[in-house]
C-alpha cells in the first residue's frame, strides 16, 4: 500500500490542475453556448474551485499561494 501524505504542495498541484481544466471548460462552453454538457462541466469546475477557495479562506490560508486569488465569477462562471 502506498503511503501518500497529502501535503500543501500536493494540494497546490491539484488546484492548479483544476484551474487549468476549469479555464478550458469555460472556453469550450463560451464557444458553443448550446452545448449543455460543456455548460455543466464549466459549472462543476466553478463549484469545486469555489468550495476550495472558501475553505482555504476560512482557514486563513493565502489564496494567492494556492492559485485561487482569481475572480472565479469572471474567469469560470
Short mmCIF file of the N, C-alpha and C atoms (twelve columns), coordinates in Angstrom:
data_MODEL
# 
_entry.id   MODEL 
# 
loop_
_atom_site.group_PDB 
_atom_site.id 
_atom_site.type_symbol 
_atom_site.label_atom_id 
_atom_site.label_alt_id 
_atom_site.label_comp_id 
_atom_site.label_asym_id 
_atom_site.label_seq_id 
_atom_site.Cartn_x 
_atom_site.Cartn_y 
_atom_site.Cartn_z 
_atom_site.pdbx_PDB_model_num 
ATOM 1   N N  . UNK A 1  0.845   -1.176 0.000   1 
ATOM 2   C CA . UNK A 1  0.000   0.000  0.000   1 
ATOM 3   C C  . UNK A 1  0.896   1.247  0.000   1 
ATOM 4   N N  . UNK A 2  0.547   2.198  -0.822  1 
ATOM 5   C CA . UNK A 2  1.325   3.426  -0.932  1 
ATOM 6   C C  . UNK A 2  0.896   4.412  0.150   1 
ATOM 7   N N  . UNK A 3  1.876   4.991  0.808   1 
ATOM 8   C CA . UNK A 3  1.586   5.965  1.862   1 
ATOM 9   C C  . UNK A 3  1.749   7.372  1.285   1 
ATOM 10  N N  . UNK A 4  0.672   7.936  0.774   1 
ATOM 11  C CA . UNK A 4  0.698   9.277  0.191   1 
ATOM 12  C C  . UNK A 4  0.115   10.277 1.170   1 
ATOM 13  N N  . UNK A 5  0.994   10.986 1.844   1 
ATOM 14  C CA . UNK A 5  0.531   12.052 2.723   1 
ATOM 15  C C  . UNK A 5  0.113   13.224 1.850   1 
ATOM 16  N N  . UNK A 6  -0.997  13.824 2.165   1 
ATOM 17  C CA . UNK A 6  -1.485  14.975 1.417   1 
ATOM 18  C C  . UNK A 6  -0.763  16.207 1.935   1 
ATOM 19  N N  . UNK A 7  0.154   16.704 1.139   1 
ATOM 20  C CA . UNK A 7  0.954   17.854 1.539   1 
ATOM 21  C C  . UNK A 7  0.374   19.132 0.942   1 
ATOM 22  N N  . UNK A 8  0.844   20.247 1.448   1 
ATOM 23  C CA . UNK A 8  0.424   21.542 0.921   1 
ATOM 24  C C  . UNK A 8  0.792   21.650 -0.562  1 
ATOM 25  N N  . UNK A 9  1.971   21.163 -0.908  1 
ATOM 26  C CA . UNK A 9  2.385   21.179 -2.315  1 
ATOM 27  C C  . UNK A 9  1.485   20.300 -3.169  1 
ATOM 28  N N  . UNK A 10 1.073   19.184 -2.624  1 
ATOM 29  C CA . UNK A 10 0.160   18.302 -3.341  1 
ATOM 30  C C  . UNK A 10 -1.180  18.970 -3.595  1 
ATOM 31  N N  . UNK A 11 -1.674  19.677 -2.601  1 
ATOM 32  C CA . UNK A 11 -2.940  20.404 -2.748  1 
ATOM 33  C C  . UNK A 11 -2.800  21.506 -3.789  1 
ATOM 34  N N  . UNK A 12 -1.684  22.225 -3.759  1 
ATOM 35  C CA . UNK A 12 -1.436  23.279 -4.753  1 
ATOM 36  C C  . UNK A 12 -1.429  22.708 -6.162  1 
ATOM 37  N N  . UNK A 13 -0.787  21.569 -6.317  1 
ATOM 38  C CA . UNK A 13 -0.719  20.914 -7.633  1 
ATOM 39  C C  . UNK A 13 -2.118  20.541 -8.125  1 
ATOM 40  N N  . UNK A 14 -2.921  19.948 -7.243  1 
ATOM 41  C CA . UNK A 14 -4.278  19.554 -7.635  1 
ATOM 42  C C  . UNK A 14 -5.121  20.764 -7.998  1 
ATOM 43  N N  . UNK A 15 -5.005  21.822 -7.235  1 
ATOM 44  C CA . UNK A 15 -5.769  23.040 -7.518  1 
ATOM 45  C C  . UNK A 15 -5.333  23.636 -8.857  1 
ATOM 46  N N  . UNK A 16 -4.026  23.629 -9.128  1 
ATOM 47  C CA . UNK A 16 -3.534  24.145 -10.406 1 
ATOM 48  C C  . UNK A 16 -4.129  23.359 -11.572 1 
ATOM 49  N N  . UNK A 17 -4.230  22.049 -11.427 1 
ATOM 50  C CA . UNK A 17 -4.844  21.225 -12.476 1 
ATOM 51  C C  . UNK A 17 -6.323  21.556 -12.631 1 
ATOM 52  N N  . UNK A 18 -7.012  21.738 -11.517 1 
ATOM 53  C CA . UNK A 18 -8.435  22.086 -11.586 1 
ATOM 54  C C  . UNK A 18 -8.645  23.446 -12.248 1 
ATOM 55  N N  . UNK A 19 -7.806  24.422 -11.901 1 
ATOM 56  C CA . UNK A 19 -7.928  25.760 -12.505 1 
ATOM 57  C C  . UNK A 19 -7.690  25.673 -14.007 1 
ATOM 58  N N  . UNK A 20 -6.683  24.916 -14.405 1 
ATOM 59  C CA . UNK A 20 -6.382  24.758 -15.836 1 
ATOM 60  C C  . UNK A 20 -7.555  24.095 -16.563 1 
ATOM 61  N N  . UNK A 21 -8.079  23.024 -15.996 1 
ATOM 62  C CA . UNK A 21 -9.222  22.339 -16.606 1 
ATOM 63  C C  . UNK A 21 -10.463 23.220 -16.614 1 
ATOM 64  N N  . UNK A 22 -10.649 23.994 -15.564 1 
ATOM 65  C CA . UNK A 22 -11.803 24.892 -15.489 1 
ATOM 66  C C  . UNK A 22 -11.725 25.968 -16.562 1 
ATOM 67  N N  . UNK A 23 -10.546 26.492 -16.782 1 
ATOM 68  C CA . UNK A 23 -10.370 27.514 -17.821 1 
ATOM 69  C C  . UNK A 23 -10.683 26.941 -19.193 1 
ATOM 70  N N  . UNK A 24 -10.238 25.728 -19.440 1 
ATOM 71  C CA . UNK A 24 -10.523 25.064 -20.713 1 
ATOM 72  C C  . UNK A 24 -12.026 24.796 -20.851 1 
ATOM 73  N N  . UNK A 25 -12.654 24.351 -19.784 1 
ATOM 74  C CA . UNK A 25 -14.103 24.094 -19.818 1 
ATOM 75  C C  . UNK A 25 -14.880 25.383 -20.075 1 
ATOM 76  N N  . UNK A 26 -14.440 26.468 -19.463 1 
ATOM 77  C CA . UNK A 26 -15.103 27.751 -19.676 1 
ATOM 78  C C  . UNK A 26 -14.956 28.204 -21.122 1 
ATOM 79  N N  . UNK A 27 -13.766 28.012 -21.678 1 
ATOM 80  C CA . UNK A 27 -13.523 28.396 -23.071 1 
ATOM 81  C C  . UNK A 27 -14.424 27.595 -24.013 1 
ATOM 82  N N  . UNK A 28 -14.511 26.290 -23.782 1 
ATOM 83  C CA . UNK A 28 -15.356 25.436 -24.609 1 
ATOM 84  C C  . UNK A 28 -16.826 25.814 -24.474 1 
ATOM 85  N N  . UNK A 29 -17.260 26.110 -23.273 1 
ATOM 86  C CA . UNK A 29 -18.655 26.477 -23.036 1 
ATOM 87  C C  . UNK A 29 -19.001 27.798 -23.716 1 
ATOM 88  N N  . UNK A 30 -18.083 28.749 -23.655 1 
ATOM 89  C CA . UNK A 30 -18.334 30.042 -24.309 1 
ATOM 90  C C  . UNK A 30 -18.361 29.914 -25.829 1 
ATOM 91  N N  . UNK A 31 -17.586 28.962 -26.354 1 
ATOM 92  C CA . UNK A 31 -17.516 28.771 -27.805 1 
ATOM 93  C C  . UNK A 31 -18.807 28.196 -28.371 1 
ATOM 94  N N  . UNK A 32 -19.506 27.391 -27.574 1 
ATOM 95  C CA . UNK A 32 -20.760 26.774 -28.031 1 
ATOM 96  C C  . UNK A 32 -21.779 26.836 -26.903 1 
ATOM 97  N N  . UNK A 33 -22.502 27.924 -26.847 1 
ATOM 98  C CA . UNK A 33 -23.459 28.153 -25.760 1 
ATOM 99  C C  . UNK A 33 -24.623 27.161 -25.768 1 
ATOM 100 N N  . UNK A 34 -24.807 26.429 -26.867 1 
ATOM 101 C CA . UNK A 34 -25.897 25.449 -26.920 1 
ATOM 102 C C  . UNK A 34 -25.482 24.092 -26.356 1 
ATOM 103 N N  . UNK A 35 -24.203 23.907 -26.067 1 
ATOM 104 C CA . UNK A 35 -23.694 22.642 -25.542 1 
ATOM 105 C C  . UNK A 35 -23.922 22.589 -24.028 1 
ATOM 106 N N  . UNK A 36 -24.963 21.893 -23.637 1 
ATOM 107 C CA . UNK A 36 -25.333 21.824 -22.225 1 
ATOM 108 C C  . UNK A 36 -24.327 21.007 -21.405 1 
ATOM 109 N N  . UNK A 37 -23.697 20.020 -22.022 1 
ATOM 110 C CA . UNK A 37 -22.684 19.247 -21.320 1 
ATOM 111 C C  . UNK A 37 -21.495 20.147 -20.964 1 
ATOM 112 N N  . UNK A 38 -21.062 20.967 -21.904 1 
ATOM 113 C CA . UNK A 38 -19.957 21.892 -21.646 1 
ATOM 114 C C  . UNK A 38 -20.336 22.897 -20.563 1 
ATOM 115 N N  . UNK A 39 -21.582 23.360 -20.592 1 
ATOM 116 C CA . UNK A 39 -22.047 24.307 -19.566 1 
ATOM 117 C C  . UNK A 39 -22.056 23.651 -18.188 1 
ATOM 118 N N  . UNK A 40 -22.479 22.396 -18.118 1 
ATOM 119 C CA . UNK A 40 -22.491 21.669 -16.850 1 
ATOM 120 C C  . UNK A 40 -21.091 21.406 -16.333 1 
ATOM 121 N N  . UNK A 41 -20.185 21.080 -17.243 1 
ATOM 122 C CA . UNK A 41 -18.785 20.856 -16.861 1 
ATOM 123 C C  . UNK A 41 -18.177 22.140 -16.307 1 
ATOM 124 N N  . UNK A 42 -18.452 23.239 -16.965 1 
ATOM 125 C CA . UNK A 42 -17.968 24.548 -16.519 1 
ATOM 126 C C  . UNK A 42 -18.480 24.871 -15.119 1 
ATOM 127 N N  . UNK A 43 -19.764 24.647 -14.894 1 
ATOM 128 C CA . UNK A 43 -20.363 24.916 -13.589 1 
ATOM 129 C C  . UNK A 43 -19.769 24.013 -12.508 1 
ATOM 130 N N  . UNK A 44 -19.530 22.759 -12.847 1 
ATOM 131 C CA . UNK A 44 -18.955 21.820 -11.874 1 
ATOM 132 C C  . UNK A 44 -17.563 22.279 -11.431 1 
ATOM 133 N N  . UNK A 45 -16.750 22.702 -12.385 1 
ATOM 134 C CA . UNK A 45 -15.424 23.214 -12.015 1 
ATOM 135 C C  . UNK A 45 -15.536 24.468 -11.160 1 
ATOM 136 N N  . UNK A 46 -16.455 25.333 -11.517 1 
ATOM 137 C CA . UNK A 46 -16.659 26.553 -10.726 1 
ATOM 138 C C  . UNK A 46 -17.007 26.191 -9.284  1 
ATOM 139 N N  . UNK A 47 -17.946 25.275 -9.109  1 
ATOM 140 C CA . UNK A 47 -18.387 24.874 -7.767  1 
ATOM 141 C C  . UNK A 47 -17.231 24.274 -6.963  1 
ATOM 142 N N  . UNK A 48 -16.432 23.401 -7.588  1 
ATOM 143 C CA . UNK A 48 -15.295 22.797 -6.878  1 
ATOM 144 C C  . UNK A 48 -14.299 23.864 -6.424  1 
ATOM 145 N N  . UNK A 49 -13.957 24.766 -7.341  1 
ATOM 146 C CA . UNK A 49 -12.973 25.796 -7.008  1 
ATOM 147 C C  . UNK A 49 -13.511 26.782 -5.986  1 
ATOM 148 N N  . UNK A 50 -14.795 27.067 -6.046  1 
ATOM 149 C CA . UNK A 50 -15.399 27.976 -5.076  1 
ATOM 150 C C  . UNK A 50 -15.371 27.367 -3.675  1 
ATOM 151 N N  . UNK A 51 -15.650 26.085 -3.573  1 
ATOM 152 C CA . UNK A 51 -15.594 25.398 -2.275  1 
ATOM 153 C C  . UNK A 51 -14.169 25.411 -1.739  1 
ATOM 154 N N  . UNK A 52 -13.209 25.070 -2.582  1 
ATOM 155 C CA . UNK A 52 -11.805 25.071 -2.150  1 
ATOM 156 C C  . UNK A 52 -11.372 26.462 -1.707  1 
ATOM 157 N N  . UNK A 53 -11.738 27.470 -2.480  1 
ATOM 158 C CA . UNK A 53 -11.367 28.851 -2.145  1 
ATOM 159 C C  . UNK A 53 -11.977 29.259 -0.799  1 
ATOM 160 N N  . UNK A 54 -13.234 28.954 -0.597  1 
ATOM 161 C CA . UNK A 54 -13.915 29.302 0.652   1 
ATOM 162 C C  . UNK A 54 -13.281 28.592 1.841   1 
ATOM 163 N N  . UNK A 55 -13.027 27.300 1.704   1 
ATOM 164 C CA . UNK A 55 -12.459 26.528 2.806   1 
ATOM 165 C C  . UNK A 55 -11.048 26.995 3.152   1 
ATOM 166 N N  . UNK A 56 -10.251 27.304 2.145   1 
ATOM 167 C CA . UNK A 56 -8.899  27.809 2.412   1 
ATOM 168 C C  . UNK A 56 -8.958  29.179 3.069   1 
ATOM 169 N N  . UNK A 57 -9.861  30.032 2.604   1 
ATOM 170 C CA . UNK A 57 -10.009 31.378 3.160   1 
ATOM 171 C C  . UNK A 57 -10.440 31.320 4.623   1 
ATOM 172 N N  . UNK A 58 -11.400 30.460 4.937   1 
ATOM 173 C CA . UNK A 58 -11.884 30.311 6.311   1 
ATOM 174 C C  . UNK A 58 -10.753 29.856 7.231   1 
ATOM 175 N N  . UNK A 59 -9.843  29.085 6.689   1 
ATOM 176 C CA . UNK A 59 -8.712  28.585 7.475   1 
ATOM 177 C C  . UNK A 59 -7.528  29.547 7.485   1 
ATOM 178 N N  . UNK A 60 -7.730  30.738 6.939   1 
ATOM 179 C CA . UNK A 60 -6.706  31.770 6.975   1 
ATOM 180 C C  . UNK A 60 -5.533  31.532 6.034   1 
ATOM 181 N N  . UNK A 61 -5.750  30.725 5.011   1 
ATOM 182 C CA . UNK A 61 -4.687  30.437 4.057   1 
ATOM 183 C C  . UNK A 61 -4.604  31.553 3.010   1 
ATOM 184 N N  . UNK A 62 -3.403  31.769 2.493   1 
ATOM 185 C CA . UNK A 62 -3.172  32.759 1.449   1 
ATOM 186 C C  . UNK A 62 -3.656  32.189 0.115   1 
ATOM 187 N N  . UNK A 63 -4.739  32.749 -0.417  1 
ATOM 188 C CA . UNK A 63 -5.323  32.239 -1.653  1 
ATOM 189 C C  . UNK A 63 -4.354  32.352 -2.828  1 
ATOM 190 N N  . UNK A 64 -3.516  33.367 -2.820  1 
ATOM 191 C CA . UNK A 64 -2.527  33.538 -3.894  1 
ATOM 192 C C  . UNK A 64 -1.568  32.349 -3.917  1 
ATOM 193 N N  . UNK A 65 -1.185  31.899 -2.742  1 
ATOM 194 C CA . UNK A 65 -0.261  30.772 -2.634  1 
ATOM 195 C C  . UNK A 65 -0.835  29.509 -3.284  1 
ATOM 196 N N  . UNK A 66 -2.145  29.378 -3.253  1 
ATOM 197 C CA . UNK A 66 -2.819  28.206 -3.812  1 
ATOM 198 C C  . UNK A 66 -3.337  28.444 -5.231  1 
ATOM 199 N N  . UNK A 67 -3.083  29.626 -5.775  1 
ATOM 200 C CA . UNK A 67 -3.537  29.931 -7.132  1 
ATOM 201 C C  . UNK A 67 -5.021  30.221 -7.222  1 
ATOM 202 N N  . UNK A 68 -5.630  30.565 -6.092  1 
ATOM 203 C CA . UNK A 68 -7.069  30.833 -6.076  1 
ATOM 204 C C  . UNK A 68 -7.386  32.296 -5.794  1 
ATOM 205 N N  . UNK A 69 -6.444  33.165 -6.069  1 
ATOM 206 C CA . UNK A 69 -6.678  34.598 -5.909  1 
ATOM 207 C C  . UNK A 69 -7.234  35.177 -7.218  1 
ATOM 208 N N  . UNK A 70 -8.016  34.370 -7.903  1 
ATOM 209 C CA . UNK A 70 -8.624  34.768 -9.175  1 
ATOM 210 C C  . UNK A 70 -10.103 35.061 -8.978  1 
ATOM 211 N N  . UNK A 71 -10.671 35.797 -9.897  1 
ATOM 212 C CA . UNK A 71 -12.103 36.082 -9.851  1 
ATOM 213 C C  . UNK A 71 -12.822 34.944 -10.581 1 
ATOM 214 N N  . UNK A 72 -13.264 33.962 -9.829  1 
ATOM 215 C CA . UNK A 72 -13.905 32.797 -10.408 1 
ATOM 216 C C  . UNK A 72 -15.154 33.164 -11.204 1 
ATOM 217 N N  . UNK A 73 -15.877 34.142 -10.709 1 
ATOM 218 C CA . UNK A 73 -17.122 34.520 -11.380 1 
ATOM 219 C C  . UNK A 73 -16.853 35.012 -12.802 1 
ATOM 220 N N  . UNK A 74 -15.802 35.780 -12.992 1 
ATOM 221 C CA . UNK A 74 -15.489 36.298 -14.319 1 
ATOM 222 C C  . UNK A 74 -14.714 35.301 -15.175 1 
ATOM 223 N N  . UNK A 75 -13.843 34.528 -14.562 1 
ATOM 224 C CA . UNK A 75 -12.987 33.629 -15.317 1 
ATOM 225 C C  . UNK A 75 -13.674 32.305 -15.652 1 
ATOM 226 N N  . UNK A 76 -14.475 31.777 -14.718 1 
ATOM 227 C CA . UNK A 76 -15.045 30.447 -14.907 1 
ATOM 228 C C  . UNK A 76 -16.570 30.457 -15.059 1 
ATOM 229 N N  . UNK A 77 -17.258 31.132 -14.179 1 
ATOM 230 C CA . UNK A 77 -18.731 31.081 -14.166 1 
ATOM 231 C C  . UNK A 77 -19.356 31.701 -15.384 1 
# 
